[in-house]
Coordinates of C-alpha atoms and ligand atoms in Angstrom, one line a residue:
M1 CA -43.0 5.0 -21.0
P2 CA -43.9 1.7 -22.9
G3 CA -42.1 -0.9 -20.2
G4 CA -39.5 -3.9 -21.0
S5 CA -39.9 -7.6 -20.8
N6 CA -37.6 -10.2 -19.1
L7 CA -37.3 -13.6 -19.3
P8 CA -38.4 -14.7 -15.9
R9 CA -41.6 -12.8 -17.2
V10 CA -41.7 -14.1 -20.4
S11 CA -42.0 -17.7 -19.0
D12 CA -44.6 -16.8 -16.2
Y13 CA -46.9 -15.5 -18.4
N14 CA -46.1 -18.7 -20.8
R15 CA -47.4 -20.8 -18.1
V16 CA -50.1 -18.8 -16.9
L17 CA -51.2 -18.5 -20.9
V18 CA -51.0 -22.1 -20.9
V19 CA -53.0 -22.7 -18.2
D20 CA -56.1 -20.0 -19.0
L21 CA -56.0 -22.0 -22.7
V22 CA -56.7 -25.3 -21.1
R23 CA -59.2 -23.7 -18.5
R24 CA -60.8 -22.1 -21.9
H25 CA -60.3 -25.4 -24.1
P26 CA -61.3 -28.4 -21.9
G27 CA -59.3 -31.5 -23.6
I28 CA -57.2 -29.6 -25.4
S29 CA -53.8 -31.2 -26.7
R30 CA -50.4 -30.6 -26.5
G31 CA -50.2 -30.3 -30.4
E32 CA -53.2 -27.4 -30.7
L33 CA -50.8 -25.5 -27.1
A34 CA -48.1 -25.6 -29.3
E35 CA -50.1 -23.5 -32.5
R36 CA -52.3 -21.5 -30.0
T37 CA -48.9 -20.3 -28.0
G38 CA -46.5 -19.9 -31.0
L39 CA -43.9 -22.3 -28.6
T40 CA -42.4 -25.0 -29.5
T41 CA -43.8 -28.6 -28.4
Q42 CA -40.8 -28.9 -26.4
T43 CA -41.6 -25.8 -24.5
V44 CA -45.9 -26.8 -24.0
S45 CA -44.7 -30.5 -23.0
N46 CA -41.9 -28.8 -20.0
I47 CA -44.7 -26.0 -19.6
C48 CA -47.7 -28.6 -18.9
T49 CA -45.3 -31.3 -16.5
H50 CA -44.8 -28.2 -14.2
L51 CA -48.2 -26.9 -14.4
S52 CA -49.4 -30.6 -13.5
G53 CA -46.6 -30.9 -10.9
Q54 CA -48.8 -28.2 -9.1
G55 CA -51.8 -30.0 -9.9
L56 CA -53.2 -27.3 -11.6
I57 CA -53.9 -29.3 -14.9
E58 CA -53.9 -33.0 -15.8
E59 CA -53.8 -35.0 -18.7
G60 CA -57.4 -36.0 -20.2
G61 CA -56.3 -39.5 -21.6
R62 CA -54.5 -39.8 -25.2
E63 CA -56.4 -40.1 -28.1
A64 CA -55.2 -42.5 -30.9
V65 CA -55.0 -40.1 -34.4
D66 CA -54.3 -41.0 -38.1
G67 CA -51.1 -42.9 -38.5
G68 CA -51.2 -44.4 -34.9
R69 CA -49.9 -41.4 -33.6
V70 CA -51.4 -40.7 -29.9
R71 CA -52.0 -37.2 -28.9
T72 CA -52.6 -35.9 -25.0
V73 CA -54.7 -33.9 -23.7
Y74 CA -55.1 -30.8 -20.6
R75 CA -57.6 -30.2 -18.9
I76 CA -57.7 -27.9 -15.3
V77 CA -57.8 -29.8 -12.2
P78 CA -61.6 -27.3 -10.7
S79 CA -59.8 -28.2 -7.4
G80 CA -56.4 -27.6 -7.9
R81 CA -57.4 -23.7 -6.5
F82 CA -59.6 -21.7 -5.2
A83 CA -60.3 -17.9 -4.5
V84 CA -63.0 -16.5 -2.9
G85 CA -65.0 -14.1 -3.7
V86 CA -66.7 -11.1 -1.5
H87 CA -69.1 -9.0 -2.7
I88 CA -69.3 -5.7 -0.5
D89 CA -73.0 -4.6 -1.3
P90 CA -74.3 -1.8 1.2
A91 CA -78.2 -3.9 1.0
R92 CA -76.3 -6.8 2.0
T93 CA -72.5 -9.0 1.3
V94 CA -72.5 -12.3 -0.3
L95 CA -68.9 -14.4 -0.6
A96 CA -68.8 -16.8 -2.6
L97 CA -65.8 -19.9 -2.8
V98 CA -65.7 -20.2 -6.7
D99 CA -62.7 -22.8 -8.1
L100 CA -60.3 -23.1 -11.1
A101 CA -63.1 -23.7 -13.2
G102 CA -65.2 -20.6 -12.1
R103 CA -67.9 -22.8 -10.3
V104 CA -69.3 -21.4 -7.1
I105 CA -68.9 -24.7 -4.8
D106 CA -70.6 -22.9 -1.9
R107 CA -72.3 -19.2 -0.8
S108 CA -73.0 -17.0 2.4
T109 CA -74.3 -14.2 2.6
V110 CA -73.5 -11.9 5.7
P111 CA -76.2 -8.9 5.9
M112 CA -74.5 -6.1 5.9
D113 CA -74.7 -3.6 8.4
A114 CA -72.4 -0.4 6.9
D115 CA -73.6 1.9 10.8
V116 CA -71.2 -0.8 12.7
G117 CA -68.2 0.9 11.5
P118 CA -65.3 -1.3 9.6
E119 CA -64.0 -2.9 11.7
R120 CA -66.9 -5.1 13.0
V121 CA -68.2 -5.3 9.3
L122 CA -64.0 -6.4 8.9
D123 CA -64.3 -8.9 11.6
T124 CA -67.3 -10.6 10.3
L125 CA -65.9 -10.9 6.8
T126 CA -63.0 -12.6 8.2
R127 CA -64.9 -15.1 10.0
S128 CA -67.2 -15.6 7.2
V129 CA -64.2 -16.4 4.7
R130 CA -62.8 -18.9 7.6
D131 CA -65.9 -20.4 8.2
L132 CA -66.3 -21.1 4.1
M133 CA -63.3 -22.1 3.8
A134 CA -63.8 -24.5 6.8
R135 CA -67.1 -26.1 6.0
N136 CA -65.7 -26.8 2.3
G137 CA -62.3 -28.5 3.8
V138 CA -60.5 -25.7 1.6
R139 CA -57.0 -25.4 3.0
G140 CA -54.8 -22.0 2.9
A141 CA -52.3 -23.8 0.9
T142 CA -55.1 -24.3 -2.3
V143 CA -56.6 -21.4 -1.5
S144 CA -55.1 -18.3 -4.0
G145 CA -56.4 -15.7 -2.4
V146 CA -59.8 -13.4 -1.3
G147 CA -61.0 -11.0 -4.2
V148 CA -63.4 -8.0 -2.8
A149 CA -65.6 -5.7 -5.3
A150 CA -66.3 -2.7 -3.7
P151 CA -68.4 0.4 -3.9
G152 CA -66.3 2.9 -4.7
P153 CA -64.1 5.1 -4.2
I154 CA -61.3 3.3 -3.9
D155 CA -57.8 3.5 -3.8
Q156 CA -55.4 1.0 -5.4
G157 CA -51.9 2.5 -3.9
S158 CA -53.6 2.3 -0.4
G159 CA -56.3 -0.9 -1.4
A160 CA -58.7 1.1 0.7
V161 CA -62.0 2.0 0.9
V162 CA -62.4 6.0 0.7
G163 CA -65.4 7.7 1.9
A164 CA -67.5 5.2 -0.3
P165 CA -71.6 7.4 -0.2
M166 CA -73.2 4.6 0.2
L167 CA -70.9 3.2 3.5
P168 CA -71.7 5.6 5.7
G169 CA -68.6 5.9 7.9
W170 CA -66.1 4.2 5.7
E171 CA -63.6 7.3 5.3
L172 CA -60.3 5.3 5.0
V173 CA -60.7 2.1 5.2
R174 CA -57.8 -0.2 4.1
I175 CA -59.6 -3.8 3.6
R176 CA -57.0 -5.2 1.7
D177 CA -54.2 -5.0 3.3
D178 CA -56.4 -5.3 6.4
L179 CA -58.2 -8.6 5.2
A180 CA -54.9 -9.8 3.9
Q181 CA -53.6 -10.0 7.6
R182 CA -56.4 -11.4 9.1
L183 CA -56.4 -13.8 7.0
G184 CA -52.5 -14.1 6.0
L185 CA -53.5 -14.8 2.3
P186 CA -53.3 -12.9 -0.7
V187 CA -56.3 -9.6 -1.6
E188 CA -57.4 -8.4 -4.7
L189 CA -59.4 -5.0 -4.2
E190 CA -61.4 -3.7 -7.1
K191 CA -64.1 -1.2 -7.4
D192 CA -67.5 -3.5 -7.8
T193 CA -68.3 -2.3 -11.4
I194 CA -64.9 -3.3 -12.6
A195 CA -65.4 -6.5 -10.7
A196 CA -68.1 -7.6 -12.3
A197 CA -66.5 -6.6 -15.6
T198 CA -63.6 -8.7 -14.5
G199 CA -66.1 -11.2 -13.7
E200 CA -67.4 -11.7 -17.6
L201 CA -63.9 -11.4 -19.6
W202 CA -62.5 -13.9 -17.5
A203 CA -65.6 -16.5 -17.5
G204 CA -65.5 -16.7 -21.0
T205 CA -69.5 -14.8 -20.5
A206 CA -68.2 -12.1 -22.4
P207 CA -70.3 -11.3 -25.7
S208 CA -67.2 -9.4 -27.4
D209 CA -63.7 -7.9 -26.8
D210 CA -64.9 -4.6 -26.2
F211 CA -68.2 -4.4 -24.1
L212 CA -70.2 -1.9 -21.1
F213 CA -70.7 -3.9 -18.2
V214 CA -74.1 -1.8 -16.9
Y215 CA -74.3 -2.5 -13.4
L216 CA -77.5 -2.3 -11.3
G217 CA -77.8 -2.5 -7.4
A218 CA -77.2 -1.1 -4.9
G219 CA -75.5 2.6 -7.2
T220 CA -75.5 1.9 -10.4
G221 CA -72.7 2.3 -12.8
G222 CA -70.6 1.2 -15.7
G223 CA -67.1 -1.8 -16.6
V224 CA -65.5 -1.1 -19.7
V225 CA -64.1 -3.6 -21.6
L226 CA -61.8 -2.5 -24.5
G227 CA -59.1 -5.2 -26.5
G228 CA -59.8 -7.9 -24.0
E229 CA -58.6 -5.7 -21.3
V230 CA -60.3 -4.4 -18.1
A231 CA -60.2 -0.8 -18.1
H232 CA -59.3 1.3 -14.7
G233 CA -58.4 4.1 -15.3
S234 CA -56.0 6.8 -13.4
S235 CA -57.4 5.3 -9.8
G236 CA -59.0 2.5 -10.2
N237 CA -62.9 4.3 -10.6
L238 CA -63.2 4.2 -13.9
G239 CA -67.2 3.3 -14.7
N240 CA -69.6 5.8 -12.5
F241 CA -71.7 7.3 -14.8
G242 CA -74.6 8.2 -12.7
H243 CA -74.3 12.1 -13.5
T244 CA -74.2 10.9 -17.4
V245 CA -78.3 12.0 -18.6
G246 CA -80.7 8.8 -19.2
D247 CA -83.5 10.9 -19.4
P248 CA -83.2 14.4 -20.9
D249 CA -86.6 15.6 -20.0
G250 CA -86.5 13.8 -16.6
A251 CA -85.9 15.8 -13.2
R252 CA -83.2 18.2 -12.4
C253 CA -79.8 17.0 -10.7
E254 CA -78.3 17.8 -7.9
C255 CA -75.3 18.6 -10.0
G256 CA -77.4 21.0 -12.2
V257 CA -78.1 18.4 -14.9
R258 CA -81.4 17.5 -15.9
G259 CA -82.0 13.8 -16.1
C260 CA -78.9 12.2 -15.2
I261 CA -79.0 8.1 -14.6
A262 CA -78.8 9.5 -10.6
A263 CA -81.3 11.6 -10.7
T264 CA -83.5 9.7 -12.4
A265 CA -83.6 5.7 -12.7
S266 CA -81.2 4.9 -8.8
P267 CA -82.8 2.5 -6.5
Y268 CA -84.0 5.7 -4.4
R269 CA -85.4 7.8 -7.4
L270 CA -87.5 5.0 -8.5
V271 CA -89.3 4.1 -5.1
E272 CA -89.5 7.9 -5.0
Q273 CA -90.8 8.1 -7.8
A274 CA -93.1 4.8 -6.9
A275 CA -94.2 6.6 -4.1
G276 CA -95.7 9.8 -5.9
A277 CA -97.8 8.0 -8.0
G278 CA -99.1 6.3 -5.3
V279 CA -98.1 2.6 -6.4
L280 CA -96.4 1.9 -3.0
T281 CA -95.4 4.0 -0.1
M282 CA -92.5 6.0 0.4
P283 CA -89.8 4.5 3.2
T284 CA -89.4 6.5 6.2
D285 CA -86.1 4.7 6.0
P286 CA -83.2 5.5 3.8
D287 CA -81.0 2.5 4.5
P288 CA -79.9 0.6 1.5
V289 CA -82.2 -2.7 2.5
V290 CA -85.6 -0.7 3.1
V291 CA -85.3 1.3 -0.4
E292 CA -84.1 -2.8 -2.2
E293 CA -87.5 -4.1 -0.6
A294 CA -89.2 -1.5 -1.8
L295 CA -87.7 -1.6 -5.8
A296 CA -88.2 -5.4 -5.3
D297 CA -92.0 -4.4 -4.8
L298 CA -92.0 -2.3 -7.6
A299 CA -90.5 -4.5 -9.8
D300 CA -93.4 -7.3 -9.3
R301 CA -96.2 -5.2 -9.0
A302 CA -95.2 -3.9 -12.2
R303 CA -94.6 -7.4 -13.7
S304 CA -98.1 -8.6 -12.5
G305 CA -99.3 -5.3 -14.9
D306 CA -99.7 -2.7 -13.2
G307 CA -99.8 0.2 -15.3
R308 CA -98.3 2.9 -13.6
A309 CA -95.2 0.3 -12.0
L310 CA -94.7 -1.0 -15.2
E311 CA -94.2 2.8 -16.6
I312 CA -91.5 3.7 -14.0
V313 CA -89.1 0.8 -14.8
E314 CA -90.1 1.2 -18.3
N315 CA -89.1 4.8 -18.2
A316 CA -85.5 3.7 -16.3
A317 CA -84.8 1.1 -18.8
R318 CA -84.9 3.8 -21.6
S319 CA -82.8 5.8 -19.2
F320 CA -80.2 3.2 -18.7
G321 CA -80.2 2.9 -22.4
H322 CA -79.8 6.6 -23.4
A323 CA -77.0 6.8 -20.7
A324 CA -75.1 3.1 -21.9
A325 CA -75.7 4.4 -26.0
N326 CA -73.8 7.9 -25.1
L327 CA -70.8 5.3 -23.9
V328 CA -70.9 3.0 -26.2
N329 CA -70.2 5.7 -29.1
L330 CA -67.4 7.4 -27.2
L331 CA -65.9 4.2 -26.3
D332 CA -66.8 2.4 -30.3
L333 CA -68.1 -0.6 -28.3
D334 CA -70.2 -3.6 -30.1
A335 CA -71.9 -5.1 -26.9
V336 CA -73.6 -4.0 -23.6
V337 CA -73.8 -6.7 -21.1
L338 CA -76.4 -6.1 -18.0
G339 CA -76.7 -7.7 -14.6
G340 CA -75.6 -7.0 -11.1
P341 CA -77.4 -7.9 -7.8
N342 CA -81.0 -6.1 -8.7
W343 CA -80.5 -7.3 -12.5
P344 CA -82.7 -10.3 -12.1
L345 CA -86.0 -7.6 -11.0
F346 CA -85.7 -5.9 -14.2
A347 CA -84.3 -8.1 -16.7
E348 CA -87.7 -8.6 -18.8
P349 CA -88.3 -5.0 -19.3
F350 CA -84.7 -3.9 -19.7
L351 CA -83.8 -6.6 -22.7
R352 CA -87.2 -5.5 -24.5
I353 CA -86.3 -1.6 -24.2
V354 CA -82.5 -0.8 -24.6
P355 CA -81.5 -2.7 -27.6
G356 CA -83.8 -0.4 -29.5
V357 CA -83.1 3.1 -27.5
I358 CA -79.0 1.6 -28.0
E359 CA -79.5 1.7 -31.6
D360 CA -81.5 4.1 -32.1
L361 CA -78.8 6.3 -30.9
H362 CA -76.0 3.8 -32.4
L363 CA -73.7 6.7 -34.7
F364 CA -71.8 3.8 -36.1
R365 CA -74.7 1.5 -36.9
N366 CA -73.7 1.4 -40.5
V367 CA -70.2 -0.1 -39.3
H368 CA -71.6 -2.7 -37.3
G369 CA -74.5 -3.8 -34.6
V370 CA -74.4 -3.6 -31.0
R371 CA -75.9 -6.8 -28.7
V372 CA -77.2 -6.3 -26.1
V373 CA -77.3 -9.5 -23.2
A374 CA -78.0 -10.2 -20.2
S375 CA -74.9 -10.8 -17.6
G376 CA -74.1 -14.3 -18.0
L377 CA -73.3 -14.9 -14.8
G378 CA -76.9 -14.5 -13.7
D379 CA -76.7 -13.7 -10.0
D380 CA -73.8 -14.4 -8.7
V381 CA -71.8 -11.6 -11.0
G382 CA -71.1 -9.8 -7.8
P383 CA -69.2 -13.5 -6.1
I384 CA -67.8 -14.2 -8.7
G385 CA -66.7 -11.0 -10.0
A386 CA -64.6 -10.7 -7.3
A387 CA -63.4 -14.3 -7.0
S388 CA -62.2 -13.8 -10.8
L389 CA -59.5 -10.7 -9.4
V390 CA -58.0 -13.6 -8.1
F391 CA -57.6 -15.9 -10.5
A392 CA -56.9 -12.7 -13.4
Q393 CA -53.9 -12.2 -11.5
A394 CA -52.4 -15.2 -10.8
V395 CA -53.8 -17.1 -13.7
T396 CA -55.4 -15.2 -16.5
A397 CA -52.8 -14.4 -19.6
R398 CA -53.0 -10.7 -20.2
P399 CA -50.2 -9.2 -22.3
S400 CA -49.8 -6.4 -19.6
L401 CA -48.4 -9.2 -17.9
L402 CA -45.8 -9.1 -20.1
T403 CA -44.2 -5.2 -19.2
A404 CA -42.8 -4.1 -16.3
R405 CA -43.4 -0.6 -15.6
V406 CA -40.6 1.9 -15.6
G407 CA -40.6 5.3 -14.2
Ligands
ZN1 ZN1 -76.0 14.5 -12.1

């Protein structure tokens, strides 16, 4: 059932709305803020004074307009708040210190050895977050929190990673509360695909309000944004499309269906196909780091003109295009964003092939087109997406902030 709004929430929402507008439109004037928010100039003025006091925005000067009047313009204070993004990938974990303007100030990479057990991994993460803050002179008071993007499944209720197939031994790891306690900072946790979609939306690099983010990492999946809000599903696990058919003539999947993405285009399967075609030697160790190295080798060979390697990569592009088209049709999306840690390996062939596959299979092509673009955040979509989880909670205006859930 829908929730009601109360005045403190409205007032918080208005502040967040103003921060968000100033961030997205540097140099916006008080009058424009009033116009866009529908608030009175006096209310906007009060909010701006409050936000300046908090160090979130500042006056960007006064501009003379006709008639001798002056207008006050605002911009964000990038160093007003920071967030640390932690992107846990089975192959490696990347941390980034991100400022309020969405810039990566510094980053660090932690080799990921899930076999040592979650406790040791959390020790390492805690130390790495502290190091990153310390070496950049960032104090806890200006850090809005730590965002963690992890392979699913996750349980939002307990803030835990639950039996992630990519992280052996992680049966139930309460990463959100555990890290928050160790660091003394708020921690947000989301599945990696959802964090990536959040990052695109927050950074303003999203091509549309209704798009699919195709995530290419050690795992593959999709984040979905509908009506300008990131979709989470009932438990925060939306976006697993491993068992969506990508190649109807492809190999039979362990789920019994022919041609699932999991059976035809996952990193492990691509490496297996490459070994079968004599392009490379099958790694004896199925460790994600080793598989990723082999995948990079396959991509290199495809780029340098090895026909067998190229055929494998192009088939993968067709599979992802096919799976993405199914979701475009199901959800009536008008854009697909491609990205994730493994994206740079496959950018060229995917951008050449995926748009055509989607167009061929799109059911509403007489009504609207579907844009297919590379992630605007590049290689940093993982950590920026993770950091944006914090900013999306703290300083991003979403209509859903206005409604309190009532049971
Ligand atoms: Zn399957």
